[in-house]
Coordinates of C-alpha atoms and ligand atoms in Angstrom, one line a residue:
M14 CA -46.8 10.5 -16.6
T15 CA -47.8 14.2 -16.5
G16 CA -46.5 16.1 -13.4
V17 CA -47.7 19.5 -12.1
D18 CA -44.5 21.1 -13.5
D19 CA -45.5 19.9 -17.0
L20 CA -48.7 21.9 -16.8
P21 CA -48.9 25.6 -17.6
V22 CA -49.2 26.4 -13.8
R23 CA -48.1 29.8 -12.4
D24 CA -44.3 30.0 -12.2
E25 CA -44.3 30.6 -8.4
L26 CA -46.2 27.3 -7.8
R27 CA -43.5 25.2 -9.7
G28 CA -41.6 22.9 -7.3
Q29 CA -44.0 23.7 -4.4
S30 CA -45.7 20.9 -2.4
P31 CA -49.2 21.0 -0.8
Y32 CA -49.7 21.2 3.0
G33 CA -49.1 17.7 4.1
A34 CA -49.3 16.7 7.8
P35 CA -49.4 12.9 7.5
Q36 CA -52.8 11.4 8.3
L37 CA -51.6 8.0 9.4
D38 CA -53.6 5.4 11.2
V39 CA -51.6 4.9 14.4
P40 CA -52.8 4.4 18.0
V41 CA -51.7 7.8 19.3
R42 CA -52.0 10.8 16.9
L43 CA -50.5 13.9 18.4
N44 CA -49.4 15.7 15.2
T45 CA -52.0 18.3 14.2
N46 CA -52.9 20.1 17.5
E47 CA -56.5 18.8 17.5
N48 CA -58.5 18.7 20.6
P49 CA -58.5 15.0 21.7
H50 CA -62.0 15.0 23.1
P51 CA -65.0 14.2 20.8
L52 CA -67.9 16.5 21.1
P53 CA -70.3 15.8 24.0
E54 CA -73.4 13.7 23.0
A55 CA -75.8 16.6 23.9
L56 CA -74.0 18.8 21.3
V57 CA -74.0 16.0 18.7
R58 CA -77.8 15.9 19.1
R59 CA -78.1 19.7 18.9
V60 CA -76.1 19.7 15.7
A61 CA -78.5 17.1 14.2
E62 CA -81.5 19.3 15.2
R63 CA -80.1 22.5 13.8
V64 CA -78.8 20.9 10.6
A65 CA -82.3 19.3 10.1
E66 CA -83.8 22.8 10.5
A67 CA -81.3 24.2 8.0
A68 CA -82.0 21.3 5.6
R69 CA -85.6 22.4 5.2
D70 CA -84.3 25.5 3.4
L71 CA -81.4 23.9 1.4
N72 CA -83.2 24.7 -1.9
R73 CA -82.2 28.4 -1.1
Y74 CA -78.8 29.9 -0.8
P75 CA -77.6 30.5 2.8
D76 CA -77.4 33.9 4.4
R77 CA -74.5 35.3 2.5
E78 CA -73.5 37.6 5.4
A79 CA -73.9 34.8 8.1
L80 CA -75.2 37.4 10.4
A81 CA -76.7 35.2 13.1
L82 CA -73.4 33.3 13.3
R83 CA -71.3 36.5 13.4
T84 CA -73.6 37.8 16.2
E85 CA -73.0 34.7 18.3
L86 CA -69.2 34.8 17.6
A87 CA -69.1 38.4 18.7
A88 CA -71.0 37.5 21.8
Y89 CA -68.5 34.7 22.6
L90 CA -65.5 37.0 22.1
T91 CA -67.1 39.7 24.3
R92 CA -68.0 37.1 27.0
S93 CA -64.6 35.4 27.0
T94 CA -62.3 38.5 26.8
G95 CA -64.4 41.4 28.2
V96 CA -63.7 43.3 25.0
G97 CA -66.9 44.7 23.4
I98 CA -67.1 43.2 19.9
Q99 CA -70.0 43.8 17.5
A100 CA -71.1 41.5 14.7
A101 CA -70.2 44.2 12.1
G102 CA -66.5 43.7 13.2
V103 CA -66.6 39.9 12.9
W104 CA -66.2 37.8 9.8
A105 CA -66.4 34.0 9.4
A106 CA -65.2 31.5 6.8
N107 CA -64.3 27.9 6.2
G108 CA -61.5 27.7 8.8
S109 CA -59.2 30.6 9.7
N110 CA -57.2 29.5 6.7
E111 CA -59.9 30.8 4.4
V112 CA -60.2 34.0 6.5
I113 CA -56.4 34.5 6.0
Q114 CA -56.8 33.8 2.3
Q115 CA -59.6 36.4 2.0
L116 CA -57.4 38.9 3.9
L117 CA -54.5 38.3 1.5
Q118 CA -56.8 38.5 -1.5
A119 CA -57.9 41.9 -0.3
F120 CA -54.7 43.3 1.2
G121 CA -51.9 41.3 -0.5
G122 CA -51.6 40.1 -4.1
P123 CA -49.2 40.6 -7.0
G124 CA -46.6 43.4 -6.3
R125 CA -47.2 43.2 -2.6
S126 CA -45.5 41.3 0.2
A127 CA -46.3 39.7 3.6
L128 CA -43.8 39.3 6.4
G129 CA -43.9 36.7 9.2
F130 CA -41.4 35.5 11.8
D131 CA -40.1 32.0 11.0
P132 CA -40.4 29.4 12.2
T133 CA -44.2 30.1 12.1
Y134 CA -47.4 28.6 10.8
S135 CA -46.6 27.0 7.4
M136 CA -49.9 28.1 5.9
H137 CA -49.0 31.8 6.2
P138 CA -46.3 31.6 3.5
L139 CA -48.3 29.0 1.5
I140 CA -51.5 31.2 1.3
S141 CA -49.3 34.2 0.6
R142 CA -47.8 32.5 -2.4
G143 CA -51.2 31.1 -3.5
T144 CA -52.5 34.7 -3.7
G145 CA -49.4 36.0 -5.5
T146 CA -48.1 37.8 -2.4
R147 CA -44.3 37.7 -1.9
W148 CA -43.4 36.1 1.5
I149 CA -40.6 37.7 3.5
S150 CA -39.1 35.7 6.4
G151 CA -38.5 37.8 9.5
P152 CA -36.1 37.0 12.3
R153 CA -36.6 35.4 15.8
N154 CA -34.3 35.0 18.7
A155 CA -32.6 31.6 19.4
D156 CA -35.3 31.0 22.1
F157 CA -38.0 31.6 19.4
T158 CA -39.2 34.9 21.0
I159 CA -39.5 37.9 18.7
D160 CA -36.5 40.3 18.9
T161 CA -38.5 43.6 18.7
E162 CA -35.5 45.7 17.5
A163 CA -34.5 43.3 14.7
A164 CA -38.2 42.9 13.7
V165 CA -38.7 46.6 13.5
A166 CA -35.6 46.9 11.4
A167 CA -36.9 44.2 9.0
L168 CA -40.2 46.1 8.8
H169 CA -38.5 49.3 7.8
E170 CA -36.3 47.5 5.3
H171 CA -39.1 45.6 3.5
A172 CA -42.3 47.7 4.2
P173 CA -44.6 44.7 3.7
E174 CA -48.3 45.4 3.0
V175 CA -49.3 42.5 5.4
L176 CA -47.6 41.5 8.7
F177 CA -48.3 38.2 10.4
V178 CA -47.9 37.9 14.2
C179 CA -48.8 34.4 15.3
S180 CA -49.5 34.4 19.1
P181 CA -49.2 31.8 20.5
N182 CA -47.0 30.9 17.7
N183 CA -47.2 27.6 15.9
P184 CA -45.0 25.4 16.0
T185 CA -43.0 27.0 18.9
G186 CA -45.8 27.7 21.3
T187 CA -44.4 31.2 21.9
A188 CA -46.8 34.0 23.0
V189 CA -46.1 37.6 21.9
A190 CA -46.5 40.4 24.5
P191 CA -49.0 43.2 23.7
E192 CA -46.3 45.8 23.8
T193 CA -44.4 43.9 21.1
V194 CA -47.4 43.7 18.9
V195 CA -48.0 47.4 19.3
A196 CA -44.3 48.2 18.4
L197 CA -44.5 45.9 15.3
H198 CA -47.9 47.4 14.3
D199 CA -46.5 51.0 14.6
A200 CA -43.3 50.1 12.7
A201 CA -45.3 48.4 9.9
Q202 CA -47.5 51.5 9.5
A203 CA -44.5 53.9 9.6
A204 CA -42.6 51.8 7.0
Q205 CA -45.6 51.9 4.6
A206 CA -46.2 55.6 5.3
A207 CA -42.6 56.4 4.5
R208 CA -43.2 54.9 1.0
G209 CA -46.4 56.8 0.5
G210 CA -48.7 53.8 1.4
R211 CA -51.9 53.9 3.5
G212 CA -50.5 51.6 6.1
A213 CA -50.1 47.8 6.5
L214 CA -52.6 45.2 7.6
V215 CA -51.4 43.4 10.8
V216 CA -52.8 39.9 11.2
V217 CA -52.6 38.6 14.7
D218 CA -53.3 34.8 14.4
E219 CA -54.8 33.8 17.8
A220 CA -55.7 30.2 16.8
Y221 CA -54.4 29.1 20.3
A222 CA -55.5 32.1 22.4
E223 CA -57.7 30.0 24.7
F224 CA -54.7 27.9 25.8
S225 CA -52.4 30.9 26.6
H226 CA -51.1 32.0 30.0
Q227 CA -51.4 35.5 28.5
P228 CA -54.8 37.3 27.9
S229 CA -56.1 37.8 24.4
L230 CA -54.6 40.5 22.2
L231 CA -58.2 41.6 21.3
P232 CA -58.0 44.8 23.4
L233 CA -55.4 46.1 20.9
L234 CA -58.1 46.4 18.2
A235 CA -59.4 49.7 19.7
G236 CA -58.2 52.6 17.6
R237 CA -56.2 50.4 15.2
P238 CA -58.2 50.0 12.0
T239 CA -55.5 48.0 10.3
L240 CA -55.2 45.4 13.1
V241 CA -57.0 42.1 12.7
V242 CA -57.3 39.2 15.2
T243 CA -58.0 35.7 13.6
R244 CA -59.5 32.9 15.6
T245 CA -60.7 29.3 14.9
M246 CA -63.1 26.7 16.3
S247 CA -60.6 24.0 15.2
K248 CA -58.5 23.9 18.4
A249 CA -60.0 24.9 21.8
F250 CA -63.6 24.3 20.6
G251 CA -62.7 20.8 19.5
A252 CA -64.4 21.2 16.1
A253 CA -61.6 20.9 13.5
G254 CA -64.0 18.9 11.3
L255 CA -66.4 21.8 11.2
R256 CA -64.1 24.2 9.3
L257 CA -65.0 27.4 11.0
G258 CA -62.6 30.3 11.4
Y259 CA -63.3 34.0 12.1
L260 CA -61.8 37.4 12.6
A261 CA -62.4 40.4 14.7
A262 CA -61.4 43.9 13.3
D263 CA -62.7 47.3 12.4
P264 CA -65.9 46.9 10.3
A265 CA -64.1 48.4 7.4
V266 CA -61.8 45.4 7.2
V267 CA -64.9 43.2 7.1
D268 CA -66.2 45.3 4.3
A269 CA -62.9 44.8 2.4
V270 CA -63.1 41.1 2.8
R271 CA -66.7 41.0 1.6
I272 CA -65.5 42.3 -1.8
V273 CA -63.3 39.3 -2.4
R274 CA -65.2 36.5 -0.7
L275 CA -67.1 34.1 -2.9
P276 CA -70.8 34.6 -2.5
Y277 CA -72.4 32.0 -0.2
H278 CA -69.0 30.7 0.9
L279 CA -70.3 29.5 4.2
S280 CA -72.9 26.7 3.7
A281 CA -76.2 26.7 5.6
V282 CA -75.0 23.4 7.2
T283 CA -71.8 24.9 8.4
Q284 CA -73.6 27.9 9.8
A285 CA -76.1 25.7 11.6
T286 CA -73.4 23.5 13.0
A287 CA -71.3 26.4 14.2
L288 CA -74.3 28.0 15.9
A289 CA -75.0 24.7 17.7
A290 CA -71.4 24.5 18.9
L291 CA -71.5 28.1 20.2
E292 CA -74.5 27.2 22.3
F293 CA -72.0 24.8 24.1
A294 CA -69.1 27.2 24.2
E295 CA -68.7 27.0 28.0
P296 CA -68.8 23.2 28.5
L297 CA -66.5 22.8 25.5
L298 CA -64.0 25.3 26.9
A299 CA -64.0 23.7 30.3
A300 CA -61.9 20.9 28.8
V301 CA -59.3 23.5 27.8
E302 CA -58.2 23.8 31.5
E303 CA -57.4 20.1 31.6
L304 CA -55.5 20.3 28.3
K305 CA -53.5 23.3 29.6
S306 CA -52.4 21.3 32.7
E307 CA -51.5 18.3 30.5
R308 CA -49.5 20.7 28.3
D309 CA -47.6 21.9 31.4
R310 CA -47.1 18.3 32.5
I311 CA -45.6 17.4 29.1
V312 CA -43.2 20.4 29.4
A313 CA -42.1 19.4 32.9
E314 CA -41.6 15.7 32.1
L315 CA -39.7 16.2 28.9
R316 CA -37.4 18.7 30.8
A317 CA -37.0 16.1 33.5
A318 CA -35.9 13.6 30.8
G319 CA -33.1 16.1 29.9
L320 CA -34.7 17.5 26.7
D321 CA -34.6 21.2 25.6
V322 CA -38.3 22.3 25.7
T323 CA -39.6 25.6 24.4
D324 CA -42.0 27.4 26.8
S325 CA -45.6 26.8 25.5
D326 CA -48.7 28.9 25.6
A327 CA -50.5 26.6 23.2
N328 CA -51.9 23.0 23.2
F329 CA -48.6 21.6 21.9
V330 CA -45.0 21.5 22.9
Q331 CA -41.8 21.9 20.9
F332 CA -38.9 19.8 22.1
G333 CA -35.4 18.6 21.1
R334 CA -32.7 18.9 20.4
F335 CA -31.9 16.0 18.2
D336 CA -29.1 15.5 15.7
D337 CA -31.3 13.4 13.5
V338 CA -34.9 14.6 13.8
P339 CA -36.4 12.3 11.2
A340 CA -34.9 9.3 13.0
V341 CA -36.4 10.2 16.3
W342 CA -39.8 10.9 14.5
R343 CA -39.6 7.5 13.0
R344 CA -38.7 5.7 16.3
L345 CA -41.6 7.4 18.0
L346 CA -43.9 6.2 15.2
D347 CA -42.5 2.7 15.7
H348 CA -43.7 3.0 19.3
G349 CA -47.2 3.9 18.0
V350 CA -47.0 7.7 18.5
L351 CA -47.3 10.2 15.7
V352 CA -45.7 13.6 16.3
R353 CA -44.8 16.4 13.9
D354 CA -41.6 17.4 12.2
N355 CA -42.2 21.0 11.3
G356 CA -38.7 21.4 9.7
V357 CA -37.4 23.4 12.7
P358 CA -33.8 22.3 13.0
G359 CA -33.3 19.8 15.9
R360 CA -36.9 19.9 17.1
L361 CA -40.2 18.0 17.0
R362 CA -43.7 19.1 18.1
V363 CA -46.2 17.1 20.1
S364 CA -49.9 18.1 20.7
A365 CA -51.4 17.7 24.1
G366 CA -53.8 14.7 23.9
T367 CA -55.7 12.9 26.6
R368 CA -53.8 11.9 29.8
R369 CA -53.5 8.3 28.4
E370 CA -52.2 9.5 25.1
N371 CA -49.7 11.8 26.7
D372 CA -48.5 9.0 29.0
A373 CA -48.0 6.9 25.9
F374 CA -46.0 9.6 24.2
L375 CA -43.8 10.3 27.3
D376 CA -43.1 6.6 27.8
A377 CA -42.2 6.3 24.1
M378 CA -40.0 9.3 24.2
R379 CA -38.1 8.0 27.3
A380 CA -37.8 4.6 25.6
V381 CA -36.4 6.2 22.4
L382 CA -33.9 8.2 24.5
K383 CA -32.7 5.0 26.2
E384 CA -32.4 3.1 22.8
T385 CA -30.4 5.9 21.3
A386 CA -28.1 6.2 24.3
A387 CA -27.5 2.4 24.3
E388 CA -26.7 2.4 20.5
E389 CA -24.4 5.3 20.8
T390 CA -22.3 3.4 23.4
T391 CA -22.2 0.4 21.1
G392 CA -21.5 2.6 18.1
I393 CA -24.8 2.2 16.3
T394 CA -26.3 5.5 15.2
P395 CA -29.9 6.0 14.2
T396 CA -30.6 5.6 10.5
K397 CA -31.6 8.6 8.4
E398 CA -35.1 8.5 7.1
T399 CA -37.3 11.1 5.6
N400 CA -40.8 12.2 6.5
Q401 CA -43.0 15.3 6.4
Ligands
PLP6 C1 -54.5 25.3 13.4 C2 -54.2 26.7 13.1 C3 -55.1 27.5 12.4 C4 -56.5 26.9 12.2 O1 -56.8 26.8 10.9 P1 -58.3 26.4 10.6 O2 -58.3 26.7 9.1 O3 -59.2 27.3 11.3 O4 -58.5 25.0 11.0 C5 -54.8 28.8 12.2 N1 -53.6 29.3 12.5 C6 -52.7 28.6 13.2 C7 -51.4 29.2 13.6 C8 -52.9 27.3 13.4 O5 -52.0 26.5 14.0

């Protein structure tokens, strides 16, 4: 049988695996940070209306610049953060993953590097490699916060062309303070300037901003033309299936991205569906408050069960520590609950679901702790198994 490595693929792709969060059919799926609530019926009907309207023009290519959608996204950002954002400074694509890919196509690429602070969102290194951009793993403290001094030192050492700051960070849930982002941004510019470069692009990935205890980092855009904030409708908006991500930045960054984007990348159906969802922004985001309190409850109950839980500003919680992470993951699955092993030593991650799903997870976790404690006293240790 022919394998990928038998093909004449690019050298840097040899031995790599695709993004692979398991899509298993189990009763409680809390592994991909989706919003657990289906869209309201009124929105489903509105999507059907707007898509029907768009369908009448499907013989034509869609608006290449997605201007109506960018205008509504800008209005949403302005409304929800109080920061005045214009359509010219907003760009949209098929998920923020595509936004990030376009940014790397324009600002990364062969001979260039991107730095992020591991553990972080696995797609940042994956998309970097896919665009020929060298990935540099930056440091974090033991509590998963960013050590500004060590981070600034890494920036001066490597002088990357692109810097990723994920806030709140996936998979740890850690928010990054605005003064830290400013320090990293300034260091990244200085490191590039010292080598004769024009500066570095700083990508603040705010996929989970709506869940944070901390306000958005959007106010930092003013006066910083190489700072970008990326957002998504996959999490708080509850529309992961829509595939709509966007960015806010200086209009010059948008112009740079427009050079590399495929023409008509955002289908008329996607644009119509996203516009319908934006009409329902306020009711959709009302559910976020409930998810935040469920997130806080998961943190409190896991701590009460004696686990080590990382503070979370997102719609998920990182917890541990386990000697044998795959075994705990497998046991939770045996109890009908799918969580995520992100490869962080000793830790697992659970997304905040509905109250019922979270109860099921917490019951399963307490049962697993009891089982393992009982087996340890009888000398039976959990078996080693592998998973993603
Ligand atoms: C989920 C997630 C995204 C969203 O990606 P989409 O392509 O918009 O679905 C982006 N960044 C981070 C850190 C995420 O966890």
